[in-house]
Coordinates of C-alpha atoms (C1' of nucleotides) in Angstrom, one line a residue:
Chain A
M29 CA 160.1 111.6 88.3
G30 CA 160.1 107.8 88.3
F31 CA 163.6 107.2 89.7
T32 CA 164.4 106.2 93.3
K33 CA 166.6 108.4 95.6
K34 CA 168.7 105.5 96.7
H35 CA 171.5 107.8 98.1
I36 CA 169.3 109.0 101.0
F37 CA 168.9 105.4 102.4
N38 CA 171.5 103.2 104.0
E39 CA 173.1 100.2 102.5
N40 CA 171.0 97.6 104.3
Q41 CA 167.8 99.4 103.3
N42 CA 168.8 99.4 99.7
L43 CA 169.9 95.8 99.9
V44 CA 166.6 94.6 101.4
A45 CA 164.6 96.6 98.8
N46 CA 166.8 95.3 96.0
Y47 CA 166.1 91.7 96.8
T48 CA 162.4 92.2 97.5
K49 CA 162.0 94.3 94.3
V50 CA 163.1 91.3 92.2
L51 CA 160.7 89.0 94.1
G52 CA 157.9 91.6 93.6
H53 CA 156.6 90.1 90.4
P54 CA 154.6 86.9 90.1
A55 CA 156.4 85.8 87.0
R56 CA 159.7 85.9 88.8
I57 CA 158.3 84.0 91.7
S58 CA 156.9 81.4 89.3
I59 CA 160.2 81.2 87.4
I60 CA 162.2 80.6 90.7
Q61 CA 159.7 78.0 91.8
Q62 CA 159.7 76.1 88.5
I63 CA 163.5 76.1 88.3
S64 CA 163.8 74.8 91.9
D65 CA 161.1 72.2 91.3
K66 CA 162.7 70.9 88.2
K67 CA 166.3 71.3 89.5
Y68 CA 167.4 72.4 86.0
C69 CA 165.3 74.3 83.5
N70 CA 165.9 76.1 80.3
C71 CA 164.2 79.2 79.0
N72 CA 162.0 77.4 76.5
E73 CA 160.5 75.2 79.1
L74 CA 159.7 78.2 81.2
V75 CA 158.1 79.9 78.2
K76 CA 155.8 76.8 77.7
I77 CA 155.0 76.4 81.4
I78 CA 154.4 80.0 82.3
G79 CA 152.9 81.3 79.1
L80 CA 154.7 84.5 78.6
A81 CA 156.7 85.2 75.4
Q82 CA 160.4 84.2 75.2
P83 CA 161.8 87.7 75.4
T84 CA 159.7 88.4 78.5
I85 CA 160.9 85.3 80.3
S86 CA 164.4 86.0 79.2
Q87 CA 164.1 89.5 80.7
H88 CA 162.8 88.2 84.0
L89 CA 165.6 85.7 84.1
A90 CA 168.1 88.5 83.7
E91 CA 166.7 90.4 86.7
I92 CA 166.8 87.3 88.9
R93 CA 170.4 86.7 87.7
K94 CA 171.3 90.3 88.6
I95 CA 170.9 89.5 92.3
G96 CA 172.8 86.3 91.9
L97 CA 170.0 83.8 92.5
L98 CA 170.7 81.7 89.3
K99 CA 173.4 79.4 88.2
Q100 CA 173.9 78.5 84.5
T101 CA 175.0 75.3 82.8
V102 CA 175.4 75.1 79.0
K103 CA 174.5 71.7 77.5
G104 CA 174.5 71.6 73.8
K105 CA 172.4 74.5 72.5
N106 CA 170.5 74.6 75.8
L107 CA 171.2 76.8 78.7
F108 CA 170.0 75.3 81.9
Y109 CA 169.3 77.4 84.9
S110 CA 169.4 76.2 88.5
I111 CA 169.0 77.9 91.8
N112 CA 172.1 79.3 93.6
T113 CA 171.1 78.0 96.9
E114 CA 173.9 79.8 98.8
K115 CA 172.7 83.1 97.4
L116 CA 169.0 82.2 98.0
N117 CA 169.9 81.5 101.6
I118 CA 171.7 84.9 102.0
C119 CA 168.6 86.6 100.4
R120 CA 166.3 84.8 102.8
R121 CA 168.4 85.8 105.8
V122 CA 168.6 89.5 104.7
V123 CA 164.8 89.6 104.2
N124 CA 164.0 87.7 107.3
D125 CA 166.4 89.8 109.4
F126 CA 164.4 92.8 108.3
F127 CA 161.2 91.2 109.5
V128 CA 162.6 90.0 112.8
K129 CA 164.3 93.3 113.7
T130 CA 161.1 95.1 112.9
Q131 CA 159.1 92.8 115.1
V132 CA 161.6 93.1 117.9
S133 CA 161.7 96.9 117.7
C134 CA 157.9 96.9 117.9
G135 CA 157.7 94.7 120.9
K136 CA 160.2 96.3 123.2
Chain B
M3 CA 152.7 97.2 77.9
G4 CA 153.6 97.9 81.5
F5 CA 151.0 95.9 83.2
T6 CA 151.3 92.5 84.9
K7 CA 149.5 89.4 83.7
K8 CA 148.4 88.4 87.1
H9 CA 145.7 86.0 85.9
I10 CA 148.2 83.5 84.6
F11 CA 149.8 83.0 88.1
N12 CA 148.3 81.3 91.1
E13 CA 147.0 83.0 94.2
N14 CA 150.1 82.3 96.3
Q15 CA 152.5 83.6 93.7
N16 CA 150.5 86.8 93.4
L17 CA 150.4 87.1 97.2
V18 CA 154.1 86.7 97.7
A19 CA 154.8 89.2 94.8
N20 CA 152.3 91.6 96.3
Y21 CA 154.0 91.7 99.6
T22 CA 157.5 91.8 98.3
K23 CA 156.6 94.5 95.8
V24 CA 155.7 96.8 98.6
L25 CA 158.9 96.1 100.4
G26 CA 160.8 96.7 97.1
H27 CA 161.5 100.3 97.7
P28 CA 164.1 101.6 100.3
A29 CA 161.8 104.5 101.3
R30 CA 159.1 102.0 102.4
I31 CA 161.7 99.8 104.2
S32 CA 162.9 102.9 106.0
I33 CA 159.4 104.0 106.9
I34 CA 158.6 100.6 108.4
Q35 CA 161.8 100.6 110.4
Q36 CA 161.3 104.1 111.7
I37 CA 157.7 103.4 112.8
S38 CA 158.7 100.2 114.5
D39 CA 161.7 101.9 116.2
K40 CA 159.6 104.8 117.5
K41 CA 156.5 102.6 118.2
Y42 CA 154.3 105.5 117.0
C43 CA 155.2 107.9 114.3
N44 CA 153.3 110.5 112.3
C45 CA 153.8 111.6 108.7
N46 CA 155.7 114.8 109.5
E47 CA 158.3 113.1 111.6
L48 CA 159.0 110.7 108.7
V49 CA 159.3 113.6 106.3
K50 CA 161.9 115.2 108.6
I51 CA 163.8 112.0 109.3
I52 CA 163.8 110.5 105.8
G53 CA 164.1 113.6 103.7
L54 CA 161.4 113.0 101.1
A55 CA 158.6 115.5 100.5
Q56 CA 155.3 115.1 102.5
P57 CA 153.2 113.9 99.5
T58 CA 155.8 111.3 98.7
I59 CA 155.9 109.9 102.2
S60 CA 152.1 110.0 102.3
Q61 CA 152.0 108.0 99.1
H62 CA 154.5 105.4 100.4
L63 CA 152.4 105.1 103.6
A64 CA 149.3 104.4 101.5
E65 CA 151.0 101.5 99.8
I66 CA 152.2 100.0 103.0
R67 CA 148.7 100.4 104.4
K68 CA 147.2 98.6 101.3
I69 CA 148.8 95.3 102.4
G70 CA 147.6 96.0 106.0
L71 CA 151.0 96.5 107.7
L72 CA 150.0 99.7 109.5
K73 CA 147.6 100.7 112.3
Q74 CA 146.5 104.3 112.8
T75 CA 145.6 106.3 115.9
V76 CA 144.3 109.8 115.7
K77 CA 145.6 112.1 118.5
G78 CA 144.5 115.7 118.1
K79 CA 145.6 116.8 114.7
N80 CA 148.2 114.1 114.5
L81 CA 147.8 110.7 112.9
F82 CA 150.1 108.2 114.5
Y83 CA 151.1 105.2 112.6
S84 CA 152.2 101.9 114.2
I85 CA 153.1 98.5 112.9
N86 CA 150.3 95.9 112.7
T87 CA 152.5 93.1 114.1
E88 CA 150.0 90.4 113.4
K89 CA 150.0 91.3 109.7
L90 CA 153.7 91.7 109.7
N91 CA 154.0 88.2 111.0
I92 CA 151.7 86.9 108.3
C93 CA 153.7 88.7 105.7
R94 CA 157.0 87.3 107.1
R95 CA 155.6 83.8 107.1
V96 CA 154.3 84.1 103.5
V97 CA 157.7 85.3 102.3
N98 CA 159.7 82.9 104.4
D99 CA 157.5 80.0 103.2
F100 CA 158.5 80.9 99.7
F101 CA 162.1 80.8 100.5
V102 CA 161.9 77.6 102.5
K103 CA 159.8 75.7 100.0
T104 CA 162.2 76.8 97.2
Q105 CA 165.2 75.6 99.1
V106 CA 163.5 72.3 100.0
S107 CA 162.6 71.7 96.3
C108 CA 166.2 72.4 95.3
G109 CA 167.7 70.0 97.7
K110 CA 165.6 67.0 97.2
Chain C
dA6 C1' 179.1 75.9 54.7
dT7 C1' 174.2 75.6 55.8
dT8 C1' 170.5 74.7 58.5
dT9 C1' 168.4 74.5 62.9
dA10 C1' 167.2 75.5 67.6
dA11 C1' 167.8 78.2 71.9
dA12 C1' 168.4 82.3 74.2
dA13 C1' 169.8 87.2 74.4
dT14 C1' 169.2 91.7 72.7
dT15 C1' 166.9 95.6 70.5
dG16 C1' 163.1 98.5 69.7
dT17 C1' 158.6 99.9 70.8
dG18 C1' 154.1 100.8 72.8
dA19 C1' 151.4 100.7 77.0
dT20 C1' 151.2 101.2 81.7
dA21 C1' 153.1 101.9 86.4
dT22 C1' 156.1 104.2 89.6
dT23 C1' 158.5 107.9 91.8
dG24 C1' 158.7 112.4 93.4
dC25 C1' 157.0 116.9 94.2
dA26 C1' 154.1 121.5 93.9
dA27 C1' 149.7 122.9 94.6
dT28 C1' 145.5 122.2 96.6
dA29 C1' 142.0 120.1 99.5
dT30 C1' 140.5 118.1 103.7
dC31 C1' 140.2 117.5 108.5
dA32 C1' 140.4 118.5 113.4
dC33 C1' 141.8 121.2 116.9
dG34 C1' 142.4 125.8 119.4
dT35 C1' 141.2 130.5 119.5
Chain D
dA22 C1' 133.6 131.4 112.2
dC23 C1' 138.6 131.6 111.5
dG24 C1' 143.2 130.4 111.6
dT25 C1' 146.6 126.8 112.1
dG26 C1' 148.9 122.5 111.5
dA27 C1' 148.8 117.7 109.8
dT28 C1' 147.8 114.7 106.3
dA29 C1' 145.6 113.2 102.0
dT30 C1' 144.6 114.1 97.2
dT31 C1' 145.4 115.9 92.6
dG32 C1' 148.0 116.8 88.7
dC33 C1' 152.1 116.5 86.4
dA34 C1' 156.8 115.4 84.6
dA35 C1' 160.5 112.1 84.4
dT36 C1' 161.7 107.5 84.6
dA37 C1' 161.0 102.6 85.0
dT38 C1' 158.6 98.3 84.1
dC39 C1' 156.2 94.9 81.4
dA40 C1' 155.3 92.5 77.4
dC41 C1' 156.2 91.3 72.8
dA42 C1' 157.7 91.3 67.6
dA43 C1' 161.7 91.3 65.1
dT44 C1' 166.4 90.5 65.0
dT45 C1' 170.9 88.8 66.4
dT46 C1' 173.9 85.7 68.5
dT47 C1' 175.4 81.2 69.7
dA48 C1' 176.3 76.5 69.2
dA49 C1' 175.2 72.1 67.7
dA50 C1' 173.8 69.0 63.8
dT51 C1' 173.7 68.0 59.0

DNA sequence: ATTTAAAATTGTGATATTGCAATATCACGT
DNA sequence: ACGTGATATTGCAATATCACAATTTTAAAT
């Protein structure tokens, strides 16, 4: 088939999976790291640093944007991306909660 | 293409992506939660609880096993899965490190 | 208005993933 | 040995993902 039966899972399970799915590609991990290291970063810079084609980077950026992890600032012809730290924090908490709850369940 | 250019990323980026990729499906999140809730759980129970076909659950279990998150105990004809808490802890730390480092980089 | 540069979108081919039916395997009980 | 129940494997169809060339869109600069 190829599609996911999301409806048979609860909201939190889909949420955790949604976040981790986006993180589940090294290019997106790298993009997030580069943007946070440089504070601001445009698409072209990422293309040069990472070594994937511009449309590919653009696509990955779009997926990271979908879960709200990026902010954008237009400066001339350049579009600078930065990390939405509030959202990153939420994401971290959601994922960490999954780990913690799982570990607690195991132990008791 | 459809394949990932892993060689252009560093070890840690691939590691983080590897872990999160496995977590990036609600069925696998659900399976991990069920096993940890019940301490021990066999395939059939998961099939009944989750509502996916036996081969599908078996496949998802195999992917979770690949990153070492599961222990197995044979009891008669049953194969009971439990969480490898040490590995889960490592996984949690790797993923959390990514979040923390990203946030620290942003802030400074 | 025209050129230029940056980034998104579109289209496409290759590969991966999801899900399941059918089958195979494995271990126990008879 | 044979049947039974549990799980893994195989094969397949549908869909999704990854990567990129070509194109379009956007906005500044000339």
